[in-house]
CSV table of C-alpha atoms in Angstrom, one decimal:
chain,number,residue,atom,x,y,z
A,1,UNK,CA,-178.0,47.2,-27.6
A,2,UNK,CA,-176.7,49.2,-24.6
A,3,UNK,CA,-176.3,52.9,-25.2
A,4,UNK,CA,-173.1,54.7,-25.7
A,5,UNK,CA,-173.4,56.2,-22.3
A,6,UNK,CA,-173.7,52.7,-20.6
A,7,UNK,CA,-170.8,51.4,-22.6
A,8,UNK,CA,-168.7,54.4,-21.8
A,9,UNK,CA,-169.3,53.8,-18.2
A,10,UNK,CA,-168.0,50.4,-18.4
A,11,UNK,CA,-164.8,51.6,-20.3
A,12,UNK,CA,-164.1,53.6,-17.1
A,13,UNK,CA,-163.8,50.4,-15.2
A,14,UNK,CA,-161.0,49.3,-17.5
A,15,UNK,CA,-159.2,52.6,-17.2
A,16,UNK,CA,-155.6,51.8,-15.6
A,17,UNK,CA,-154.9,53.4,-12.1
A,18,UNK,CA,-151.9,55.0,-13.5
A,19,UNK,CA,-151.7,56.2,-17.0
A,20,UNK,CA,-148.5,55.3,-18.7
A,21,UNK,CA,-148.7,57.1,-22.2
A,22,UNK,CA,-147.9,54.4,-24.8
A,23,UNK,CA,-149.3,52.8,-27.9
A,24,UNK,CA,-149.2,49.2,-26.9
A,25,UNK,CA,-152.9,49.0,-25.7
A,26,UNK,CA,-154.5,50.7,-28.6
A,27,UNK,CA,-152.2,48.6,-31.1
A,28,UNK,CA,-153.1,45.6,-29.5
A,29,UNK,CA,-156.9,46.4,-29.9
A,30,UNK,CA,-156.5,47.7,-33.3
A,31,UNK,CA,-155.0,44.3,-34.6
A,32,UNK,CA,-158.1,42.5,-32.7
A,33,UNK,CA,-160.4,44.9,-35.0
A,34,UNK,CA,-158.4,44.0,-38.2
A,35,UNK,CA,-156.5,47.1,-38.4
A,36,UNK,CA,-159.0,49.8,-39.1
A,37,UNK,CA,-156.1,52.3,-39.0
A,38,UNK,CA,-154.8,50.9,-42.3
A,39,UNK,CA,-158.2,51.3,-44.0
A,40,UNK,CA,-158.6,54.8,-43.6
A,41,UNK,CA,-158.8,57.7,-46.4
A,42,UNK,CA,-155.7,60.0,-46.6
A,43,UNK,CA,-154.9,61.4,-43.1
A,44,UNK,CA,-153.9,64.7,-42.0
A,45,UNK,CA,-152.8,64.3,-38.4
A,46,UNK,CA,-152.9,67.6,-36.1
A,47,UNK,CA,-151.0,68.2,-33.0
A,48,UNK,CA,-150.4,71.5,-31.1
A,49,UNK,CA,-151.1,73.2,-27.8
A,50,UNK,CA,-153.5,76.0,-29.2
A,51,UNK,CA,-155.4,76.2,-32.3
A,52,UNK,CA,-155.7,72.5,-33.4
A,53,UNK,CA,-159.3,72.4,-33.6
A,54,UNK,CA,-159.8,75.8,-35.3
A,55,UNK,CA,-157.0,74.6,-38.0
A,56,UNK,CA,-159.1,71.6,-38.5
A,57,UNK,CA,-162.5,73.4,-38.7
A,58,UNK,CA,-161.0,75.6,-41.5
A,59,UNK,CA,-159.7,72.5,-43.3
A,60,UNK,CA,-163.1,71.0,-43.2
A,61,UNK,CA,-165.0,74.0,-44.4
A,62,UNK,CA,-162.4,74.3,-47.2
A,63,UNK,CA,-162.7,70.9,-48.5
A,64,UNK,CA,-166.5,70.6,-48.1
A,65,UNK,CA,-166.7,73.9,-50.1
A,66,UNK,CA,-164.7,72.2,-52.6
A,67,UNK,CA,-167.2,69.4,-53.1
A,68,UNK,CA,-165.0,67.0,-51.1
A,69,UNK,CA,-166.0,64.9,-47.8
A,70,UNK,CA,-164.0,64.8,-44.7
A,71,UNK,CA,-164.2,62.5,-41.7
A,72,UNK,CA,-163.4,64.5,-38.5
A,73,UNK,CA,-162.0,63.3,-35.1
A,74,UNK,CA,-161.7,66.1,-32.4
A,75,UNK,CA,-161.3,66.3,-28.7
A,76,UNK,CA,-162.6,67.2,-26.0
A,77,UNK,CA,-166.4,67.5,-26.8
A,78,UNK,CA,-168.4,70.3,-25.5
A,79,UNK,CA,-171.9,69.0,-24.8
A,80,UNK,CA,-172.0,65.4,-26.2
A,81,UNK,CA,-169.3,62.7,-26.9
A,82,UNK,CA,-170.8,62.6,-30.3
A,83,UNK,CA,-169.4,65.8,-31.4
A,84,UNK,CA,-165.8,64.0,-31.4
A,85,UNK,CA,-166.5,61.8,-34.3
A,86,UNK,CA,-167.9,63.6,-37.7
A,87,UNK,CA,-168.6,61.3,-40.5
A,88,UNK,CA,-167.9,63.0,-43.9
A,89,UNK,CA,-170.4,63.4,-46.6
A,90,UNK,CA,-170.7,65.3,-49.8
A,91,UNK,CA,-172.4,68.6,-48.9
A,92,UNK,CA,-171.4,68.4,-45.2
A,93,UNK,CA,-170.6,65.8,-42.6
A,94,UNK,CA,-172.6,64.9,-39.5
A,95,UNK,CA,-171.8,64.0,-35.8
A,96,UNK,CA,-172.0,60.3,-35.7
A,97,UNK,CA,-175.4,59.0,-34.8
A,98,UNK,CA,-176.2,57.1,-31.5
A,99,UNK,CA,-176.8,53.7,-33.0
A,100,UNK,CA,-173.7,53.5,-35.1
A,101,UNK,CA,-171.7,54.8,-32.0
A,102,UNK,CA,-172.9,52.4,-29.8
A,103,UNK,CA,-172.3,49.8,-32.4
A,104,UNK,CA,-168.5,50.6,-32.6
A,105,UNK,CA,-168.1,50.9,-28.9
A,106,UNK,CA,-169.7,47.5,-28.3
A,107,UNK,CA,-167.3,45.8,-31.1
A,108,UNK,CA,-164.4,47.6,-29.3
A,109,UNK,CA,-165.5,46.4,-25.8
A,110,UNK,CA,-166.0,42.6,-27.2
A,111,UNK,CA,-162.5,42.8,-28.8
A,112,UNK,CA,-160.9,44.3,-25.8
A,113,UNK,CA,-162.1,41.4,-23.7
A,114,UNK,CA,-161.8,43.1,-20.5
A,115,UNK,CA,-158.2,44.2,-20.8
A,116,UNK,CA,-157.0,47.6,-19.2
A,117,UNK,CA,-157.1,50.4,-21.6
A,118,UNK,CA,-157.7,54.1,-21.3
A,119,UNK,CA,-161.1,55.6,-22.1
A,120,UNK,CA,-159.2,57.8,-24.6
A,121,UNK,CA,-157.7,54.8,-26.4
A,122,UNK,CA,-160.6,52.4,-26.6
A,123,UNK,CA,-163.1,55.4,-28.0
A,124,UNK,CA,-160.2,56.5,-30.6
A,125,UNK,CA,-160.3,52.7,-31.8
A,126,UNK,CA,-164.0,53.0,-32.0
A,127,UNK,CA,-163.7,56.3,-34.1
A,128,UNK,CA,-160.9,54.6,-36.4
A,129,UNK,CA,-163.2,51.7,-36.9
A,130,UNK,CA,-166.1,53.9,-38.0
A,131,UNK,CA,-163.8,56.0,-40.1
A,132,UNK,CA,-162.7,52.8,-42.0
A,133,UNK,CA,-166.2,51.7,-42.6
A,134,UNK,CA,-167.5,54.9,-44.4
A,135,UNK,CA,-166.1,56.4,-47.3
A,136,UNK,CA,-164.7,60.0,-47.3
A,137,UNK,CA,-161.8,61.8,-49.2
A,138,UNK,CA,-159.8,62.7,-46.1
A,139,UNK,CA,-159.7,62.1,-42.4
A,140,UNK,CA,-158.8,65.3,-40.1
A,141,UNK,CA,-157.5,63.6,-37.1
A,142,UNK,CA,-156.6,65.6,-33.8
A,143,UNK,CA,-154.1,64.5,-31.3
A,144,UNK,CA,-155.7,64.3,-27.8
A,145,UNK,CA,-152.6,64.6,-25.6
A,146,UNK,CA,-149.0,65.3,-27.0
A,147,UNK,CA,-148.4,63.3,-30.1
A,148,UNK,CA,-145.7,60.8,-29.9
A,149,UNK,CA,-147.5,58.2,-27.4
A,150,UNK,CA,-150.9,59.7,-28.1
A,151,UNK,CA,-153.6,57.1,-29.3
A,152,UNK,CA,-154.0,58.7,-32.6
A,153,UNK,CA,-150.4,58.3,-33.5
A,154,UNK,CA,-150.8,54.7,-34.9
A,155,UNK,CA,-150.9,56.2,-38.6
A,156,UNK,CA,-148.0,55.2,-40.4
A,157,UNK,CA,-147.9,57.5,-43.5
A,158,UNK,CA,-150.3,60.5,-43.1
A,159,UNK,CA,-150.8,62.9,-46.2
A,160,UNK,CA,-149.6,65.6,-43.9
A,161,UNK,CA,-148.7,66.0,-40.2
A,162,UNK,CA,-149.3,69.4,-38.8
A,163,UNK,CA,-148.3,71.1,-35.5
A,164,UNK,CA,-150.1,74.2,-34.5
A,165,UNK,CA,-148.6,76.7,-31.9
A,166,UNK,CA,-147.1,75.0,-28.9
A,167,UNK,CA,-147.1,76.2,-25.3
A,168,UNK,CA,-146.9,74.9,-22.0
A,169,UNK,CA,-149.8,72.6,-20.8
A,170,UNK,CA,-150.3,69.1,-19.4
A,171,UNK,CA,-146.7,69.3,-17.8
A,172,UNK,CA,-147.6,66.3,-15.7
A,173,UNK,CA,-147.3,64.3,-19.1
A,174,UNK,CA,-145.5,66.4,-21.5
A,175,UNK,CA,-142.6,68.0,-19.5
A,176,UNK,CA,-142.5,71.5,-18.2
A,177,UNK,CA,-140.5,73.2,-20.8
A,178,UNK,CA,-141.3,74.4,-24.2
A,179,UNK,CA,-138.6,72.4,-25.7
A,180,UNK,CA,-140.1,69.0,-24.1
A,181,UNK,CA,-143.6,69.9,-25.1
A,182,UNK,CA,-142.6,70.4,-28.8
A,183,UNK,CA,-140.5,67.0,-28.6
A,184,UNK,CA,-143.7,65.2,-27.8
A,185,UNK,CA,-145.8,67.1,-30.5
A,186,UNK,CA,-142.9,66.3,-33.1
A,187,UNK,CA,-143.5,62.8,-32.5
A,188,UNK,CA,-146.4,62.6,-35.2
A,189,UNK,CA,-143.8,63.6,-38.0
A,190,UNK,CA,-143.2,60.6,-40.2
A,191,UNK,CA,-140.5,59.7,-42.8
A,192,UNK,CA,-141.1,60.8,-46.3
A,193,UNK,CA,-144.5,62.8,-45.2
A,194,UNK,CA,-144.9,66.6,-45.2
A,195,UNK,CA,-144.4,68.1,-41.7
A,196,UNK,CA,-146.5,71.3,-41.8
A,197,UNK,CA,-145.1,73.7,-38.9
A,198,UNK,CA,-147.3,76.8,-37.9
A,199,UNK,CA,-146.0,80.1,-36.9
A,200,UNK,CA,-144.7,79.4,-33.3
A,201,UNK,CA,-144.7,81.7,-30.3
A,202,UNK,CA,-141.4,80.3,-29.0
A,203,UNK,CA,-138.3,80.1,-31.0
A,204,UNK,CA,-137.2,77.1,-29.0
A,205,UNK,CA,-140.3,75.1,-30.2
A,206,UNK,CA,-139.6,75.9,-34.1
A,207,UNK,CA,-135.9,74.6,-33.4
A,208,UNK,CA,-137.2,71.4,-31.8
A,209,UNK,CA,-139.9,70.7,-34.5
A,210,UNK,CA,-137.5,71.5,-37.4
A,211,UNK,CA,-134.7,69.3,-35.9
A,212,UNK,CA,-137.3,66.6,-35.3
A,213,UNK,CA,-138.7,66.6,-38.8
A,214,UNK,CA,-135.2,66.5,-40.3
A,215,UNK,CA,-134.0,63.5,-38.1
A,216,UNK,CA,-137.0,61.2,-39.2
A,217,UNK,CA,-137.1,62.1,-42.7
A,218,UNK,CA,-139.9,64.3,-42.8
A,219,UNK,CA,-140.4,67.1,-45.2
A,220,UNK,CA,-140.7,70.4,-43.1
A,221,UNK,CA,-142.8,73.2,-44.6
A,222,UNK,CA,-142.4,76.2,-42.6
A,223,UNK,CA,-144.5,79.5,-42.1
A,224,UNK,CA,-142.7,82.6,-43.2
A,225,UNK,CA,-140.3,83.6,-46.0
A,226,UNK,CA,-139.3,79.9,-46.3
A,227,UNK,CA,-142.2,77.7,-47.6
A,228,UNK,CA,-145.5,79.8,-46.9
A,229,UNK,CA,-146.6,83.0,-45.3
A,230,UNK,CA,-150.0,84.3,-44.2
A,231,UNK,CA,-150.8,87.9,-43.4
A,232,UNK,CA,-153.5,90.5,-43.3
A,233,UNK,CA,-153.5,93.3,-45.9
A,234,UNK,CA,-156.3,95.9,-46.4
A,235,UNK,CA,-158.8,93.7,-44.5
A,236,UNK,CA,-158.0,90.6,-46.4
A,237,UNK,CA,-156.1,87.3,-45.8
A,238,UNK,CA,-153.3,87.0,-48.0
A,239,UNK,CA,-151.6,83.5,-48.4
A,240,UNK,CA,-148.6,82.7,-50.4
A,241,UNK,CA,-146.4,79.8,-50.9
A,242,UNK,CA,-143.6,78.8,-53.8
A,243,UNK,CA,-146.3,78.5,-56.3
A,244,UNK,CA,-149.4,80.6,-55.8
A,245,UNK,CA,-150.7,83.8,-54.0
A,246,UNK,CA,-154.2,83.9,-52.7
A,247,UNK,CA,-156.2,87.2,-51.9
A,248,UNK,CA,-158.9,86.0,-49.7
A,249,UNK,CA,-161.6,87.3,-47.3
A,250,UNK,CA,-160.8,87.4,-43.4
A,251,UNK,CA,-161.8,84.3,-41.7
A,252,UNK,CA,-165.2,84.3,-40.0
A,253,UNK,CA,-163.7,83.2,-36.9
A,254,UNK,CA,-162.6,86.1,-34.6
A,255,UNK,CA,-159.0,86.9,-33.7
A,256,UNK,CA,-155.7,87.5,-35.1
A,257,UNK,CA,-154.6,84.2,-34.3
A,258,UNK,CA,-157.3,82.8,-36.7
A,259,UNK,CA,-155.1,84.3,-39.5
A,260,UNK,CA,-152.4,81.8,-38.5
A,261,UNK,CA,-154.7,79.0,-38.1
A,262,UNK,CA,-156.3,79.6,-41.3
A,263,UNK,CA,-152.9,79.9,-43.3
A,264,UNK,CA,-151.8,76.7,-41.6
A,265,UNK,CA,-154.8,75.1,-42.7
A,266,UNK,CA,-154.4,76.0,-46.4
A,267,UNK,CA,-150.7,74.9,-46.1
A,268,UNK,CA,-151.7,71.5,-44.8
A,269,UNK,CA,-154.1,71.0,-47.6
A,270,UNK,CA,-151.8,71.9,-50.4
A,271,UNK,CA,-149.1,69.6,-48.7
A,272,UNK,CA,-151.5,66.9,-48.4
A,273,UNK,CA,-152.4,66.7,-52.1
A,274,UNK,CA,-155.2,69.0,-52.1
A,275,UNK,CA,-153.5,72.0,-53.8
A,276,UNK,CA,-156.3,71.7,-56.8
A,277,UNK,CA,-158.8,73.2,-54.4
A,278,UNK,CA,-159.7,76.6,-56.1
A,279,UNK,CA,-159.9,80.0,-54.8
A,280,UNK,CA,-163.7,80.0,-54.7
A,281,UNK,CA,-163.3,77.0,-52.2
A,282,UNK,CA,-161.0,78.8,-50.1
A,283,UNK,CA,-163.3,81.8,-50.0
A,284,UNK,CA,-166.3,80.0,-49.0
A,285,UNK,CA,-164.6,78.1,-46.6
A,286,UNK,CA,-163.3,81.1,-44.8
A,287,UNK,CA,-166.6,82.6,-44.8
A,288,UNK,CA,-168.6,79.7,-43.6
A,289,UNK,CA,-166.2,78.0,-41.2
A,290,UNK,CA,-167.8,77.1,-37.7
A,291,UNK,CA,-166.1,76.0,-34.3
A,292,UNK,CA,-168.2,76.6,-31.5
A,293,UNK,CA,-167.0,77.6,-28.1
A,294,UNK,CA,-163.9,79.7,-29.7
A,295,UNK,CA,-164.8,83.3,-29.2
A,296,UNK,CA,-168.1,82.7,-30.2
A,297,UNK,CA,-170.8,85.5,-30.0
A,298,UNK,CA,-174.0,84.3,-28.6
A,299,UNK,CA,-176.7,86.6,-29.9
A,300,UNK,CA,-179.6,84.0,-29.1
A,301,UNK,CA,-180.7,81.7,-26.6
A,302,UNK,CA,-181.8,81.6,-23.0
A,303,UNK,CA,-178.4,83.2,-21.6
A,304,UNK,CA,-178.2,85.9,-24.3
A,305,UNK,CA,-181.5,87.0,-23.2
A,306,UNK,CA,-180.4,87.7,-19.6
A,307,UNK,CA,-177.6,90.2,-20.4
A,308,UNK,CA,-178.0,93.9,-19.8
A,309,UNK,CA,-179.7,95.6,-22.9
A,310,UNK,CA,-177.2,96.6,-25.4
A,311,UNK,CA,-174.5,94.3,-23.9
A,312,UNK,CA,-172.6,91.7,-26.0
A,313,UNK,CA,-172.1,88.1,-24.9
A,314,UNK,CA,-169.2,86.1,-25.9
A,315,UNK,CA,-167.8,82.7,-25.3
A,316,UNK,CA,-164.5,81.0,-25.3
A,317,UNK,CA,-162.9,77.7,-24.2
A,318,UNK,CA,-159.4,79.0,-23.9
A,319,UNK,CA,-157.8,77.7,-20.5
A,320,UNK,CA,-154.1,77.7,-20.6
A,321,UNK,CA,-151.4,80.6,-20.4
A,322,UNK,CA,-150.9,81.1,-24.0
A,323,UNK,CA,-154.8,80.3,-24.8
A,324,UNK,CA,-155.3,83.4,-22.1
A,325,UNK,CA,-152.7,85.5,-24.2
A,326,UNK,CA,-154.5,85.0,-27.3
A,327,UNK,CA,-157.9,85.6,-26.0
A,328,UNK,CA,-156.8,88.7,-24.4
A,329,UNK,CA,-155.4,90.0,-27.6
A,330,UNK,CA,-158.6,89.0,-29.5
A,331,UNK,CA,-160.6,90.9,-26.8
A,332,UNK,CA,-158.3,94.0,-27.1
A,333,UNK,CA,-158.9,94.0,-30.8
A,334,UNK,CA,-162.7,94.0,-30.2
A,335,UNK,CA,-162.2,96.8,-27.9
A,336,UNK,CA,-160.3,99.0,-30.7
A,337,UNK,CA,-163.6,98.6,-32.8
A,338,UNK,CA,-165.7,99.3,-29.8
A,339,UNK,CA,-164.6,100.7,-26.9
A,340,UNK,CA,-166.9,99.2,-24.2
A,341,UNK,CA,-166.1,97.7,-20.8
A,342,UNK,CA,-165.0,94.3,-20.6
A,343,UNK,CA,-166.5,91.9,-18.1
A,344,UNK,CA,-165.1,88.5,-17.6
A,345,UNK,CA,-167.1,85.5,-16.4
A,346,UNK,CA,-164.6,82.9,-15.5
A,347,UNK,CA,-164.5,79.2,-14.3
A,348,UNK,CA,-161.1,77.4,-14.1
A,349,UNK,CA,-160.0,73.6,-13.3
A,350,UNK,CA,-157.6,73.1,-10.7
A,351,UNK,CA,-155.1,71.6,-13.1
A,352,UNK,CA,-154.8,74.8,-14.9
A,353,UNK,CA,-152.3,77.7,-14.1
A,354,UNK,CA,-155.1,80.2,-13.0
A,355,UNK,CA,-152.6,83.1,-12.2
A,356,UNK,CA,-150.8,82.6,-15.6
A,357,UNK,CA,-154.3,82.7,-17.4
A,358,UNK,CA,-155.7,85.5,-15.5
A,359,UNK,CA,-152.8,87.8,-15.6
A,360,UNK,CA,-153.3,88.2,-19.3
A,361,UNK,CA,-156.4,90.4,-18.6
A,362,UNK,CA,-155.2,92.9,-16.3
A,363,UNK,CA,-155.6,96.3,-17.6
A,364,UNK,CA,-158.2,95.0,-20.0
A,365,UNK,CA,-160.9,93.7,-17.9
A,366,UNK,CA,-163.0,95.9,-15.7
A,367,UNK,CA,-164.6,93.4,-13.8
A,368,UNK,CA,-164.3,89.6,-13.1
A,369,UNK,CA,-167.1,87.4,-11.8
A,370,UNK,CA,-165.7,83.7,-10.7
A,371,UNK,CA,-168.3,80.8,-11.1
A,372,UNK,CA,-168.1,77.0,-10.6
A,373,UNK,CA,-168.1,74.6,-13.2
A,374,UNK,CA,-171.0,72.4,-12.3
A,375,UNK,CA,-170.3,68.6,-12.4
A,376,UNK,CA,-166.5,69.0,-12.5
A,377,UNK,CA,-164.7,67.6,-9.5
A,378,UNK,CA,-161.5,69.2,-10.7
A,379,UNK,CA,-162.9,72.5,-10.9
A,380,UNK,CA,-161.4,75.4,-8.9
A,381,UNK,CA,-164.1,76.6,-6.4
A,382,UNK,CA,-165.3,80.1,-7.4
A,383,UNK,CA,-163.8,81.8,-4.1
A,384,UNK,CA,-160.4,80.5,-5.1
A,385,UNK,CA,-160.6,81.8,-8.6
A,386,UNK,CA,-161.9,85.2,-7.2
A,387,UNK,CA,-159.0,85.2,-4.8
A,388,UNK,CA,-156.4,84.4,-7.5
A,389,UNK,CA,-157.7,87.1,-9.8
A,390,UNK,CA,-157.5,89.7,-6.8
A,391,UNK,CA,-153.8,88.8,-6.4
A,392,UNK,CA,-152.8,89.7,-9.9
A,393,UNK,CA,-154.8,93.0,-9.8
A,394,UNK,CA,-158.3,92.1,-11.3
A,395,UNK,CA,-161.4,93.3,-9.6
A,396,UNK,CA,-163.1,90.1,-8.7
A,397,UNK,CA,-166.4,88.8,-7.1
A,398,UNK,CA,-168.1,85.5,-7.2
A,399,UNK,CA,-171.6,84.2,-8.3
A,400,UNK,CA,-173.2,80.6,-8.0
A,401,UNK,CA,-174.0,80.3,-11.6
A,402,UNK,CA,-173.5,81.8,-15.1
A,403,UNK,CA,-177.1,83.0,-14.8
A,404,UNK,CA,-176.5,84.8,-11.5
A,405,UNK,CA,-173.3,86.3,-12.9
A,406,UNK,CA,-175.0,87.8,-15.7
A,407,UNK,CA,-177.7,89.2,-13.2
A,408,UNK,CA,-174.7,90.6,-11.3
A,409,UNK,CA,-173.3,92.2,-14.2
A,410,UNK,CA,-176.6,94.3,-14.5
A,411,UNK,CA,-176.1,95.6,-11.0
A,412,UNK,CA,-172.6,97.1,-11.7
A,413,UNK,CA,-172.8,100.6,-12.9
A,414,UNK,CA,-170.9,101.1,-16.3
A,415,UNK,CA,-171.0,104.2,-18.4
A,416,UNK,CA,-172.2,102.0,-21.4
A,417,UNK,CA,-173.4,98.4,-22.0
A,418,UNK,CA,-170.4,96.0,-21.3
A,419,UNK,CA,-169.0,93.2,-23.6
A,420,UNK,CA,-169.2,90.1,-21.3
A,421,UNK,CA,-166.9,87.2,-22.1
A,422,UNK,CA,-167.3,84.0,-20.3
A,423,UNK,CA,-163.9,81.9,-20.5
A,424,UNK,CA,-161.5,79.8,-18.8
A,425,UNK,CA,-162.7,76.3,-19.7
A,426,UNK,CA,-163.8,73.9,-22.3
A,427,UNK,CA,-166.3,72.3,-19.8
A,428,UNK,CA,-167.6,75.6,-18.9
A,429,UNK,CA,-168.2,76.5,-22.5
A,430,UNK,CA,-170.1,73.4,-23.0
A,431,UNK,CA,-172.2,74.0,-19.9
A,432,UNK,CA,-172.9,77.4,-21.3
A,433,UNK,CA,-173.9,76.2,-24.9
A,434,UNK,CA,-176.2,73.6,-23.1
A,435,UNK,CA,-178.0,76.4,-20.8
A,436,UNK,CA,-178.3,78.6,-23.8
A,437,UNK,CA,-179.9,76.0,-25.8
A,438,UNK,CA,-177.4,76.3,-28.7
A,439,UNK,CA,-175.2,73.1,-28.6
A,440,UNK,CA,-172.9,72.3,-31.6
A,441,UNK,CA,-174.5,71.1,-34.6
């Protein structure tokens, strides 16, 4: 049998020259596969601009701590495609094995019969096929792009649909206003199904999401005083809804935004029919949750050994304006606990708003080193990133690699060892984890 990499290369040849976002191609392929999307465990469908993956990570950790099994579909991957498909098992799921992935790809290729289809569509069909053939208590399904016409939006009746915080990203596909993006994300809401709406950064997003939920007959479940709330109190996470109040440990994932994601995850599980998961599972899940590449401290590995003595090395894949704002706030919080110089090592794609992302760190970062993202044709040249950083008021220079950037940090005279944050792209995050020898597991 061909490897999954060989099959993926063939899928690229089927990719339409122009991506017209629609469901027709994947619906046709799923019909030829005998509709695996109709043979799934209960589905929690998650859309949003930021926080989707973290929210899913919280749900998986809590479910597994409660003795349940969860299939998980997320994108993009950091190091290997297999990270996108986690097959559930009691005691903890595992990334799909190569032989099972290659077999699913081959069956999808045969069923598609050479028809035009996007890579995401045919690989999503393969994931749904795999999920339909393995038992689990739930499928946690992340939207790839938007929601309304995303390839994952083939689920007629999800146990719950969730929308995490919305911002401006992928304007070429979703529109250049928050209202337009929110309208696309709200497309996953279905009649008679709970629609869990996380705390939004923009009032106009809230308005659009609520209106759409009501218009399709979904049941909106809103953060705040209406249906559920989450806040920090005395170093703890307090979650409350109409029936219960939980006093829980702060999440293992760093950043105040993770309180929002954890609260959204708990609300989604309860809305989807998993309300009998007890306090012990909630506590264990929050303590054990893992989501690589999102404000992850690298305390071991090849790259961590290259930092100046006493320095900290952190990694985050945030790449859009709102992701940068969230990341800067988290970095500022870390600074309050330990006031050390912050150095950014940044790589950015040309499709992202570099100026908007970098402005978040003005007044916070003491130095910025721009690096290329190897293997990414869409990456901005490091010199261009440094020029943009300088234009917004950041002290910037370049290095040919992350390793060279870490060496350069050692040449900068700081009054104390710095906190180094590598950020700007999930592709860069994946390359860093590979170079460090600590890929996701």
